Short mmCIF file of C-alpha atoms and ligand atoms in Angstrom, two decimals:
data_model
loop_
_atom_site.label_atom_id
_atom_site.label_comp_id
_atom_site.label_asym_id
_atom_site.label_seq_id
_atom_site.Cartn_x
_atom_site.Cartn_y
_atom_site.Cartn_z
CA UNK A 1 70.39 -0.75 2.17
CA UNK A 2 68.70 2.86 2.14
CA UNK A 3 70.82 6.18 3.57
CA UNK A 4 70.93 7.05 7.16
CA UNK A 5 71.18 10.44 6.09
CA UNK A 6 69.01 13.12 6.85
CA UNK A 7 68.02 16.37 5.07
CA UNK A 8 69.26 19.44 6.96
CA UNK A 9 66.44 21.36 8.81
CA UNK A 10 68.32 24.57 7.55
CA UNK A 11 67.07 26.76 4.32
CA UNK A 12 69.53 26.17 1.12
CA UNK A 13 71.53 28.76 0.65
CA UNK A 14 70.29 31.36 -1.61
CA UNK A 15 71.15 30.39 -5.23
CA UNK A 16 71.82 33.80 -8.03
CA UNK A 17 68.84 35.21 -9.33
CA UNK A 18 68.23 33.67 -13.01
CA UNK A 19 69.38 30.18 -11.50
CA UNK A 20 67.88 27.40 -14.13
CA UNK A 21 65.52 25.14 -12.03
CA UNK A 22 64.46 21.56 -13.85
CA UNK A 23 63.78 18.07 -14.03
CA UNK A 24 65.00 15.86 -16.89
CA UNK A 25 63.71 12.61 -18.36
CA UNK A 26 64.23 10.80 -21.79
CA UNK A 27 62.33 9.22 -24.04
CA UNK A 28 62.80 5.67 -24.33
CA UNK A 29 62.14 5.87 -20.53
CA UNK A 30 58.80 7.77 -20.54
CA UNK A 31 57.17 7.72 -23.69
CA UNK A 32 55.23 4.10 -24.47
CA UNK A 33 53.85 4.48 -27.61
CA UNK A 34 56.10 1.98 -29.10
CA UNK A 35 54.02 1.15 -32.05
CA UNK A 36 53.43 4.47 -33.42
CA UNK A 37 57.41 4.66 -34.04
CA UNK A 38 60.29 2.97 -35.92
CA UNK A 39 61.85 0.38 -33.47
CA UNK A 40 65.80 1.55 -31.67
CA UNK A 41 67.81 -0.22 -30.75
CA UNK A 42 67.24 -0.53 -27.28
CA UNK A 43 63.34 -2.46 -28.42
CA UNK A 44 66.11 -4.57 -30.13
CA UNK A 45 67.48 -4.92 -27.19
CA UNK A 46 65.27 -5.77 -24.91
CA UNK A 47 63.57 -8.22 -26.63
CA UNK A 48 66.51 -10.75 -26.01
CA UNK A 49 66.51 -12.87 -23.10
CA UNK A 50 68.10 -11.98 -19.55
CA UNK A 51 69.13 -8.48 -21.10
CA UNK A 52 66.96 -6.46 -19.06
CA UNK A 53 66.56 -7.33 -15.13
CA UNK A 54 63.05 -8.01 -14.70
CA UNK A 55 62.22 -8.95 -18.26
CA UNK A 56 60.20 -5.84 -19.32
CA UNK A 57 60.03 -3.46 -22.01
CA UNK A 58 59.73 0.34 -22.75
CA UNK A 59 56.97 -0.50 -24.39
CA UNK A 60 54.42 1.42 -22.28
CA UNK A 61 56.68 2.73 -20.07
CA UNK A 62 55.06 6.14 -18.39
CA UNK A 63 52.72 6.35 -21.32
CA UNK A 64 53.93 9.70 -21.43
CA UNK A 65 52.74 10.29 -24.91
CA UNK A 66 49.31 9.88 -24.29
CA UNK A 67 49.45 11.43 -20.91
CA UNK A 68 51.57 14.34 -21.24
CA UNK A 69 49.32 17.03 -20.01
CA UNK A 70 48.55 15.29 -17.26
CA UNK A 71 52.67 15.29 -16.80
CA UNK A 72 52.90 19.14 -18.06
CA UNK A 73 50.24 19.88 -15.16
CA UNK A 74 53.06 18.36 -12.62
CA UNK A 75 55.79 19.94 -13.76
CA UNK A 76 53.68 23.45 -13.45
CA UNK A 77 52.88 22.22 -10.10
CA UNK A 78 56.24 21.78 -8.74
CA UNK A 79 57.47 25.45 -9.80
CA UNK A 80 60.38 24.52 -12.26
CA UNK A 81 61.37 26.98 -14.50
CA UNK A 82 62.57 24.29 -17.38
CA UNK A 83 61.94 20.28 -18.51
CA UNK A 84 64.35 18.82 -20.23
CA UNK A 85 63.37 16.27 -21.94
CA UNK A 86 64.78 13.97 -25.21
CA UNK A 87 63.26 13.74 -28.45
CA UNK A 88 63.07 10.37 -29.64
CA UNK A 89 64.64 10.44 -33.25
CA UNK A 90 62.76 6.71 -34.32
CA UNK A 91 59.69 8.82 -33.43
CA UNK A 92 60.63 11.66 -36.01
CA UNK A 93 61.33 9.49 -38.23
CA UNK A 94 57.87 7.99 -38.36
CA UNK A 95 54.81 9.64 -40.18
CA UNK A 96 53.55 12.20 -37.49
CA UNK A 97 56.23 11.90 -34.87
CA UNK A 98 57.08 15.45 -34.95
CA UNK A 99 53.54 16.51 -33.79
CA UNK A 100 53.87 14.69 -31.00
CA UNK A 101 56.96 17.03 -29.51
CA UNK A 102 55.08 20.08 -31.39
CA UNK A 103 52.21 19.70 -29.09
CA UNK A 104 54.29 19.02 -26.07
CA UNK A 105 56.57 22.46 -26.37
CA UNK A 106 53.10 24.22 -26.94
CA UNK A 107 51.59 23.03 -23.52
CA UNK A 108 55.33 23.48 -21.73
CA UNK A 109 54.50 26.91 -23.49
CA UNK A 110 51.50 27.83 -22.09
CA UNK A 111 52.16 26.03 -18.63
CA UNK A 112 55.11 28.40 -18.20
CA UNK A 113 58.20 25.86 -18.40
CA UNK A 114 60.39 26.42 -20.81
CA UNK A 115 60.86 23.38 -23.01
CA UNK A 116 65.03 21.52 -22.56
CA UNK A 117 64.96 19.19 -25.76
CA UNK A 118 67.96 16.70 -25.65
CA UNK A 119 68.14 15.28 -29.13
CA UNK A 120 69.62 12.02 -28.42
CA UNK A 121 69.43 9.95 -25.12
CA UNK A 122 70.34 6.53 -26.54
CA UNK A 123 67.38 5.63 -28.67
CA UNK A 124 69.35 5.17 -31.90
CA UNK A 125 66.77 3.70 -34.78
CA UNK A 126 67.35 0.56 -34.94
CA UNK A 127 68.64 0.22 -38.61
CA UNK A 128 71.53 2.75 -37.71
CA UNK A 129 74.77 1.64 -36.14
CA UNK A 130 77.13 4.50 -34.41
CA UNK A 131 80.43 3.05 -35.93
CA UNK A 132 79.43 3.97 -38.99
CA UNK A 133 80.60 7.64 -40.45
CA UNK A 134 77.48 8.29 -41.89
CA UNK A 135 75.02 7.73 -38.62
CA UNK A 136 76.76 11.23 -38.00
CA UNK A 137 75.69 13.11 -41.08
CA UNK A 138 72.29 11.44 -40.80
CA UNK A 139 71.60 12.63 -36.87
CA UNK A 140 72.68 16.52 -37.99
CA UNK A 141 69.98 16.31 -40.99
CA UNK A 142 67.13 15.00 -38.19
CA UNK A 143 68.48 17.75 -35.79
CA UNK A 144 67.67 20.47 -38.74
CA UNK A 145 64.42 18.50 -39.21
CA UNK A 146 63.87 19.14 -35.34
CA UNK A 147 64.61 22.71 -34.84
CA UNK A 148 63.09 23.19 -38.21
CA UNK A 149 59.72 22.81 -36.81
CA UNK A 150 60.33 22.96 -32.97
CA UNK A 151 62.85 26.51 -33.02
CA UNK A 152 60.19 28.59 -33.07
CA UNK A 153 59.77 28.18 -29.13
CA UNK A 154 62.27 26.22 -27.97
CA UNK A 155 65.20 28.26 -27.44
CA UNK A 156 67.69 25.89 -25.26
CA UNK A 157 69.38 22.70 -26.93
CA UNK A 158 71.01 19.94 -25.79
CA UNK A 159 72.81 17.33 -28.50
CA UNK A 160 73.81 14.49 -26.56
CA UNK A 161 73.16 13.24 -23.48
CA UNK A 162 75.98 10.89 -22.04
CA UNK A 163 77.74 9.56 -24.92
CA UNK A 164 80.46 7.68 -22.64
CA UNK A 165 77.59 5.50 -21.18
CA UNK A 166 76.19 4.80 -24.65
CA UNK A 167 79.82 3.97 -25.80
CA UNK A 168 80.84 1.97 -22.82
CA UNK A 169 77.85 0.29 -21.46
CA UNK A 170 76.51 -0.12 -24.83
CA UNK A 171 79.36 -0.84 -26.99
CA UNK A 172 82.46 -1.83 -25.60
CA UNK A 173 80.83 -3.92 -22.49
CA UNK A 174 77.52 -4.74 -24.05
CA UNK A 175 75.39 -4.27 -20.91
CA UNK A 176 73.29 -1.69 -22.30
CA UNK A 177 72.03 -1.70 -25.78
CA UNK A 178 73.19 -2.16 -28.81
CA UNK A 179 74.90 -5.05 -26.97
CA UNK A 180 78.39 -4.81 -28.31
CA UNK A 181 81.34 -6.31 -26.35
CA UNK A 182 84.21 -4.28 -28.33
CA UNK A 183 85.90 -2.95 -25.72
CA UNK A 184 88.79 -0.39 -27.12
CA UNK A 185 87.31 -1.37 -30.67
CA UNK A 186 84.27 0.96 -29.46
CA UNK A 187 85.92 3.81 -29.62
CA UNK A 188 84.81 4.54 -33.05
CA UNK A 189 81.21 4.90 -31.53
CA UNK A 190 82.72 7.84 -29.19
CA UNK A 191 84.22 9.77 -32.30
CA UNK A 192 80.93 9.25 -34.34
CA UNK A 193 79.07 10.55 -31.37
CA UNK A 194 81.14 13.69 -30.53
CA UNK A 195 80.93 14.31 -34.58
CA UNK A 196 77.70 13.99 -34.98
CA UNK A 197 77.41 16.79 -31.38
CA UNK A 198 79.88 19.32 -33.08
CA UNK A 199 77.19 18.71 -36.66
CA UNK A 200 74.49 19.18 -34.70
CA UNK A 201 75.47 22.34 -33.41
CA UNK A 202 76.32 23.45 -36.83
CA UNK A 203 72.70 22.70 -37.64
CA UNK A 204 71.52 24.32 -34.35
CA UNK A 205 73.49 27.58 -35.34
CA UNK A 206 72.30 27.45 -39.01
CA UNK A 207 68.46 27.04 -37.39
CA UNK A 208 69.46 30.23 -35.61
CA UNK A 209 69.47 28.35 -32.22
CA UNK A 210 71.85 30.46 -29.13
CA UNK A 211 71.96 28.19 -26.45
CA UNK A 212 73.53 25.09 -26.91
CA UNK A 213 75.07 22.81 -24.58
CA UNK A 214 75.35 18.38 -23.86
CA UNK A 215 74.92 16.36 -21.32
CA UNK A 216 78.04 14.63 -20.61
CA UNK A 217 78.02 11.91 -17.43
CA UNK A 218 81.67 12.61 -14.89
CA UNK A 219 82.96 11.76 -11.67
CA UNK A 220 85.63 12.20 -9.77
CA UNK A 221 87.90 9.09 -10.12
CA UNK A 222 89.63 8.31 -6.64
CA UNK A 223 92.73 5.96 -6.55
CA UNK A 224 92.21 2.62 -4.45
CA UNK A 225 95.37 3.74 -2.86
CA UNK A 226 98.69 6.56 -3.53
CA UNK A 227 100.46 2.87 -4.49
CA UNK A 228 101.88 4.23 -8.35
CA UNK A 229 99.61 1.49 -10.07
CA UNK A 230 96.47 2.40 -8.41
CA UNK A 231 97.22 6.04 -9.17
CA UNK A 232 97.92 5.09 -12.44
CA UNK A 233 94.52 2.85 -12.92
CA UNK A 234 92.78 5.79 -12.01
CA UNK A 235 94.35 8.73 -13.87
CA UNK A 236 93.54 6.07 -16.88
CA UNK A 237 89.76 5.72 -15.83
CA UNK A 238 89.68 9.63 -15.53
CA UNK A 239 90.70 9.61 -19.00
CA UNK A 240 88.00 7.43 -20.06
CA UNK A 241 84.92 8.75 -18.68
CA UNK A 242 86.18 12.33 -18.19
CA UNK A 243 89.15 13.39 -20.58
CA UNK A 244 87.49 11.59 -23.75
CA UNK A 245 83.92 13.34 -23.99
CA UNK A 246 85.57 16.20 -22.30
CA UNK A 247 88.77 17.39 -24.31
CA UNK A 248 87.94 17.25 -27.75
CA UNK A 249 84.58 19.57 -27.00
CA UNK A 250 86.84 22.04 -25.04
CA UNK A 251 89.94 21.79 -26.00
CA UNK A 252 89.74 20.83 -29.43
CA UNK A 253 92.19 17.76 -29.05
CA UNK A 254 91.99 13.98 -27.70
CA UNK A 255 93.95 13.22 -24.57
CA UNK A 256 97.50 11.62 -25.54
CA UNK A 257 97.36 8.24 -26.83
CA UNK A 258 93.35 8.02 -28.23
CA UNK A 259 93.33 10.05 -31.62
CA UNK A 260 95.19 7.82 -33.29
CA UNK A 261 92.59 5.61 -32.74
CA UNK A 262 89.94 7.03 -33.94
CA UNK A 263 88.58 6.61 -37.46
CA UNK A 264 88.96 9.07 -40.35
CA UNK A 265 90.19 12.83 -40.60
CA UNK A 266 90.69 13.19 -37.13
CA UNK A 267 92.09 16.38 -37.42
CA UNK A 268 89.23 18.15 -39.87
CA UNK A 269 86.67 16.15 -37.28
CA UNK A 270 88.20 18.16 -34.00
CA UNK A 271 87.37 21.41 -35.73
CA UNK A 272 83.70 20.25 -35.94
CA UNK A 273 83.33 18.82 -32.90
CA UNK A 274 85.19 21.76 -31.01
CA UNK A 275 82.67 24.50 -32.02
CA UNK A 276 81.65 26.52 -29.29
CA UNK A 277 79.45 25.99 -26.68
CA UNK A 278 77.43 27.84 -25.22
CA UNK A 279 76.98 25.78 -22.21
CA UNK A 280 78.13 22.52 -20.83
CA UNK A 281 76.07 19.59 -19.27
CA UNK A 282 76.99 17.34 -16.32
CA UNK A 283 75.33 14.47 -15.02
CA UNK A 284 76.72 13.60 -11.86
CA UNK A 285 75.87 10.33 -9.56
CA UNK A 286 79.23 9.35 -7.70
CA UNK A 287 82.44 9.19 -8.04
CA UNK A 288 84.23 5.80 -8.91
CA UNK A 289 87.11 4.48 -6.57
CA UNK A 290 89.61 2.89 -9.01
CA UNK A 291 92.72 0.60 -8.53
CA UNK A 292 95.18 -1.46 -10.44
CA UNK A 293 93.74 -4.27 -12.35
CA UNK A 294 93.20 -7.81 -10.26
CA UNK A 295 93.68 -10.47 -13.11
CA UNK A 296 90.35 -11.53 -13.06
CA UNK A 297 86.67 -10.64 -14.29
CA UNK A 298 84.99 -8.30 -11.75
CA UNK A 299 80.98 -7.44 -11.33
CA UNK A 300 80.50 -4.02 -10.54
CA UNK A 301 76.92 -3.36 -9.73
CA UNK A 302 75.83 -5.52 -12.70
CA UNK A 303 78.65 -4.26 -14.94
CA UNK A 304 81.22 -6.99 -15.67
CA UNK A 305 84.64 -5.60 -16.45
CA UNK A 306 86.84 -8.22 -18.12
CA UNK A 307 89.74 -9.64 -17.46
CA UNK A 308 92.39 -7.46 -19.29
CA UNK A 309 91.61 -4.19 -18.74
CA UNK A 310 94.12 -1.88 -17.32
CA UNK A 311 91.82 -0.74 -14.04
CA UNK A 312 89.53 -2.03 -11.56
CA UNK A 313 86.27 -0.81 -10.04
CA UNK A 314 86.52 -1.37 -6.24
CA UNK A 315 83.63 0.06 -3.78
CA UNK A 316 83.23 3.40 -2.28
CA UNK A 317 83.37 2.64 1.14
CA UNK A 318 82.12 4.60 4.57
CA UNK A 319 78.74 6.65 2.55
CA UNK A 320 75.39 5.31 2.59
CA UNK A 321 73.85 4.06 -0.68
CA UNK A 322 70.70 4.53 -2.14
CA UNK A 323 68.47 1.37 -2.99
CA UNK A 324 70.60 1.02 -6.48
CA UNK A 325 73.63 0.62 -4.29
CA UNK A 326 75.16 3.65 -5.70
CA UNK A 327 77.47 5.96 -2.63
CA UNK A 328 75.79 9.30 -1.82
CA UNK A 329 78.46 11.18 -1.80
CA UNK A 330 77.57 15.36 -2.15
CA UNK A 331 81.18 16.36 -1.41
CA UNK A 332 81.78 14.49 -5.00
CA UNK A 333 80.14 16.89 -7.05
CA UNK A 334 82.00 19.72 -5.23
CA UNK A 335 85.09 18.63 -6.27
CA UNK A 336 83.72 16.91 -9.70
CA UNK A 337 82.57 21.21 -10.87
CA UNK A 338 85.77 22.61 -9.02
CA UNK A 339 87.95 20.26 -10.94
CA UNK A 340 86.56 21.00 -14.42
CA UNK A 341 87.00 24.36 -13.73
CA UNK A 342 90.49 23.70 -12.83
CA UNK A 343 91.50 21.75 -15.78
CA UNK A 344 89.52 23.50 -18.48
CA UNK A 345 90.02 27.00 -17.10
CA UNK A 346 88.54 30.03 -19.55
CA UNK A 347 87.88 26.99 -22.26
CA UNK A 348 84.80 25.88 -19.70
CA UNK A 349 81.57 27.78 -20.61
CA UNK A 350 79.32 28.47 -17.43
CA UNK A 351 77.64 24.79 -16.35
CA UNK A 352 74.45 23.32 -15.74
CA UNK A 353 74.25 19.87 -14.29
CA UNK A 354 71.81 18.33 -16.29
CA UNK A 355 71.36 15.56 -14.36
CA UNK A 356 71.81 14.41 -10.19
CA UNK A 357 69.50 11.79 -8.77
CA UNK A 358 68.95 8.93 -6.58
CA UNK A 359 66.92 5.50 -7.08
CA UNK A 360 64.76 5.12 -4.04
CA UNK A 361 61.44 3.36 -2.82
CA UNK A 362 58.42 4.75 -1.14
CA UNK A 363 56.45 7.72 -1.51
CA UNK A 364 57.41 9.13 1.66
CA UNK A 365 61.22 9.41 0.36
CA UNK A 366 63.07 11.27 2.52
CA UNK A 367 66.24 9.64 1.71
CA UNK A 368 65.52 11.47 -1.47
CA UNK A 369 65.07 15.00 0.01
CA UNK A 370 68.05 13.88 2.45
CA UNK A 371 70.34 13.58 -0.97
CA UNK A 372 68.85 16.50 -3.29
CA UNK A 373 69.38 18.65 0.43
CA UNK A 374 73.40 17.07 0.48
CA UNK A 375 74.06 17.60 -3.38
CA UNK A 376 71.87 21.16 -3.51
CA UNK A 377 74.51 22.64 -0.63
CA UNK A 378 77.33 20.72 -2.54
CA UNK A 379 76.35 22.90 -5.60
CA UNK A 380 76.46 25.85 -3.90
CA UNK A 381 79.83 25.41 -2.64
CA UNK A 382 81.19 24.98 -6.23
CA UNK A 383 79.74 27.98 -7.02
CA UNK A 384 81.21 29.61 -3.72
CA UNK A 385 84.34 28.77 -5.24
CA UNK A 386 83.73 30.43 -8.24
CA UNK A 387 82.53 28.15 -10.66
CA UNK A 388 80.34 29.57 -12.83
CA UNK A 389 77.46 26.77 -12.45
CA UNK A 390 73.92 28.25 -14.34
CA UNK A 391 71.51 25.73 -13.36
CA UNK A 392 70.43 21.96 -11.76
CA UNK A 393 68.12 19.59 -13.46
CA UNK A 394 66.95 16.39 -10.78
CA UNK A 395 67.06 13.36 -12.51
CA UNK A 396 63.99 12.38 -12.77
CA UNK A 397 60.32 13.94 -12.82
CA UNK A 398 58.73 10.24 -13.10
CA UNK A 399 59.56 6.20 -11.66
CA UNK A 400 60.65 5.38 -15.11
CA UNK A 401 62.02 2.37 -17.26
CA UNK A 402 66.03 2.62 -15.99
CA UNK A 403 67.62 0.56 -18.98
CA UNK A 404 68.57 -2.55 -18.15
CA UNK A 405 67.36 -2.35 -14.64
CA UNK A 406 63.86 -2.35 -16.30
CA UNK A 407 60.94 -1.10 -13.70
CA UNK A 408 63.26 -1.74 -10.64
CA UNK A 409 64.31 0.99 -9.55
CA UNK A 410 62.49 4.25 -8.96
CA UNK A 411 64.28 7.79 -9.92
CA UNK A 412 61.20 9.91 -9.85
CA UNK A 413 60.10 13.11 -7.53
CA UNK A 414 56.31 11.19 -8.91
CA UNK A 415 55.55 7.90 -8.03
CA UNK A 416 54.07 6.15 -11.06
CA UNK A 417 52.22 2.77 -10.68
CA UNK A 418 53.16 -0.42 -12.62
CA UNK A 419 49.66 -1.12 -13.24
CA UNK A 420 47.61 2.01 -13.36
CA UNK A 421 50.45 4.30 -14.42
CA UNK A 422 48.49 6.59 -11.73
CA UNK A 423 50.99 9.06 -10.87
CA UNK A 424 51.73 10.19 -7.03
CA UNK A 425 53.39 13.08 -6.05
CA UNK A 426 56.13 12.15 -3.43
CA UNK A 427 57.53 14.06 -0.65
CA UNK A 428 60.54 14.69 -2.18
CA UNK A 429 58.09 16.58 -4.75
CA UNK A 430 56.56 18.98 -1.91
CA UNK A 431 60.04 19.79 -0.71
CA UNK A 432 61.93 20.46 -3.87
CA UNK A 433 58.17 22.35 -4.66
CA UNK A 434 59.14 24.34 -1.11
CA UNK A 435 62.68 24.93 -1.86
CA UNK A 436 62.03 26.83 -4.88
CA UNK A 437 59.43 28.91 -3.40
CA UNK A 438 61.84 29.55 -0.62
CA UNK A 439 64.94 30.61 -3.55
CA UNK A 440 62.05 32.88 -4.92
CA UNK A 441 61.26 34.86 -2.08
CA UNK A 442 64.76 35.41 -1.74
O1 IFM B 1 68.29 6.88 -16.15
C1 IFM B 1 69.58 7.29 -16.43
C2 IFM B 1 69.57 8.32 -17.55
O2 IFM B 1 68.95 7.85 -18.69
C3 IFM B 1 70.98 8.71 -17.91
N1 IFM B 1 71.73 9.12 -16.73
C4 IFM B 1 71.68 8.24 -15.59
C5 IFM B 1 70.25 7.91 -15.22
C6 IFM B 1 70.21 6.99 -14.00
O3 IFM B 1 70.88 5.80 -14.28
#
């Protein structure tokens, strides 16, 4: 069911001057070129049967590698200031992968847009495993590798992107690669992670690197009802997604409870993986409505929770949905940056949200203006309330592979054809094009 909503025929407010403008992408979702790199674990993945929704691979994906300029030329084209992109680290590690990314910065360069390189969006190599120690120690020595040859120009990092996905989805419910069904045994795979982020900014640092930040995913989490259980469910979900990735990076500690269970010198680790930040990443979608548990297995938009676990996932109801099924709801990411600020205080560096985005069809999209419009004057609203949000990066440029949803569903401001990979400029393209003209002219 698309959105009835419509943009608003007002101008956006005026954002500060210096406001970052981008689009983000990774890439295992872009990229193709499968066979001139080392395989992750999501081609590992996605070669099993009925793990991916309509059977395909990444395999060509965007065939962004050999296309990039043509993909440089759009991003010039639509007037963003940045591109944040990931760097693919099975790529690196294969004989020439680096001068792939080399030549990519160099035409972001010289097109103007200044180059966002995430260093890990979920494309582990394949022969790695996140609950071991040492897949931590290993990712800091690529990231040297990377701003080794890349620092020159680029001069904003990001370590991680999402690291609660990649531990949930990938390793505690198994719906995303590497497949795992652990449940609270994953949590290893979130300590490795947020080591291997506070290593990687060591390495950053030591590479001379001053703008750092990650791309964490978070959501409001709203009790199913003010019944004490469903309260309860939901303060424990907020831990999950939001407390865990969020606490030890700004606070230096886990939330009560979790760092006992978490391997090795916890203590030593939180001193690595609370260095500073310069900046700090959100990905926002929706918030999740969560209640008491119901005894039984529940599917939640593809995602089956098991039996056992102390929360459930109802539905958001009364807010349209785009054609994923996900609730548009703006007002969410209002409360998501005014929250943060209100629980992390002074510890919060300034924000950017790295990623907000909607899966839609068509190349007339206007559902898609209709939500970037909604979550645009959302943004603003935080920052009316004095959160000190630097930037917004629309996930995605490009239709891209979307995991385990495969070629389904369509994220991108460009249309990109399954069978041509022609790309097409949507409306939602000319208008976000428009808007920043309009935030230029002041
Ligand atoms: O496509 C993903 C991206 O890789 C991570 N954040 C959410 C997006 C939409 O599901």
């Amino acid at each position: 069911m698309a959105t009835d909503a419509a943009a608003s025929s007002a101008p956006l407010p005026r954002f500060p001057d210096g406001f970052l403008w981008g689009v983000s992408t990774s890439a295992h979702q872009i990229e193709g070129a499968a066979d001139e790199r080392e395989p992750s674990v999501w081609d590992v993945f996605s070669a099993g049967p009925g793990r991916i929704k309509d059977g395909s691979t990444a395999a060509v994906a965007c065939d962004h590698v050999r296309r990039h300029r043509e993909d440089v030329a759009l991003l010039a084209g639509l007037g963003v200031d940045a591109y944040r992109f990931s760097v693919s680290w099975p790529r690196v590690a294969s004989p020439g992968g680096l001068d792939f990314y080399d030549r990519l910065v160099d035409d972001l360069c010289a097109a103007g847009v200044r180059p966002v390189p995430t260093l890990f969006h979920w494309d582990l190599p394949a022969r790695l495993d996140w609950r071991e120690r040492d897949t931590a120690a290993r990712f800091a020595r690529y990231v040297s590798q990377v701003a080794g040859r890349l620092g020159d120009r680029v001069t904003k990092w990001i370590t991680l992107n999402e690291p609660a996905e990649h531990t949930l989805l990938g390793h505690a419910l198994g719906v995303h690669a590497p497949g795992e069904r652990l449940l609270f045994d994953a949590l290893p795979v979130a300590h490795h992670q947020l080591l291997a982020h506070g290593l990687a900014v060591r390495a950053l640092r030591a590479a001379g690197a001053r703008d750092i930040g990650i791309a964490n995913s978070h959501g409001p989490t709203w009790p199913a009802s003010r019944e004490a259980d469903d309260v309860a469910a939901a303060d424990f979900y907020d831990t999950l997604l939001n407390r865990l990735f969020a606490d030890p990076l700004l606070l230096g500690h886990y939330p009560a409870g979790l760092g006992e269970l978490m391997p090795g010198d916890v203590e030593a680790d939180l001193e690595i993986i609370a260095e500073p930040l310069d900046w700090y990443g959100i990905n926002y979608y929706a918030p999740a409505r969560v209640g008491a548990p119901q005894g039984d297995e529940s599917d939640h938009g593809g995602v089956r929770i098991p039996a056992g676990m102390p929360f459930s996932l109802r539905g958001i109801e009364g807010y349209p949905v785009t054609d994923f099924g996900w609730p548009v709801v703006p007002e969410g990411l209002t409360e998501l940056l005014t929250g943060f600020r209100d629980r992390y205080g002074d510890r919060l560096p300034p924000v950017v949200v790295t990623e907000n985005g909607c899966s839609y069809e068509g190349l007339d999209d206007q559902d898609r203006i209709a939500y970037l419009d909604g979550h645009l004057r959302a943004l603003h609203r935080a920052l009316e309330a004095g959160v000190d949000v630097r930037g917004y990066f629309v996930w995605s440029l490009l239709d891209n592979w979307e995991w385990a949803e495969g070629y389904a569903r369509r994220f991108g401001l460009v249309h990109v054809d399954r069978t041509t990979l022609e790309r097409t400029p949507k409306a939602s393209y000319a208008w976000l094009r428009g808007a920043l003209r309009e935030q230029r002219r002041g």
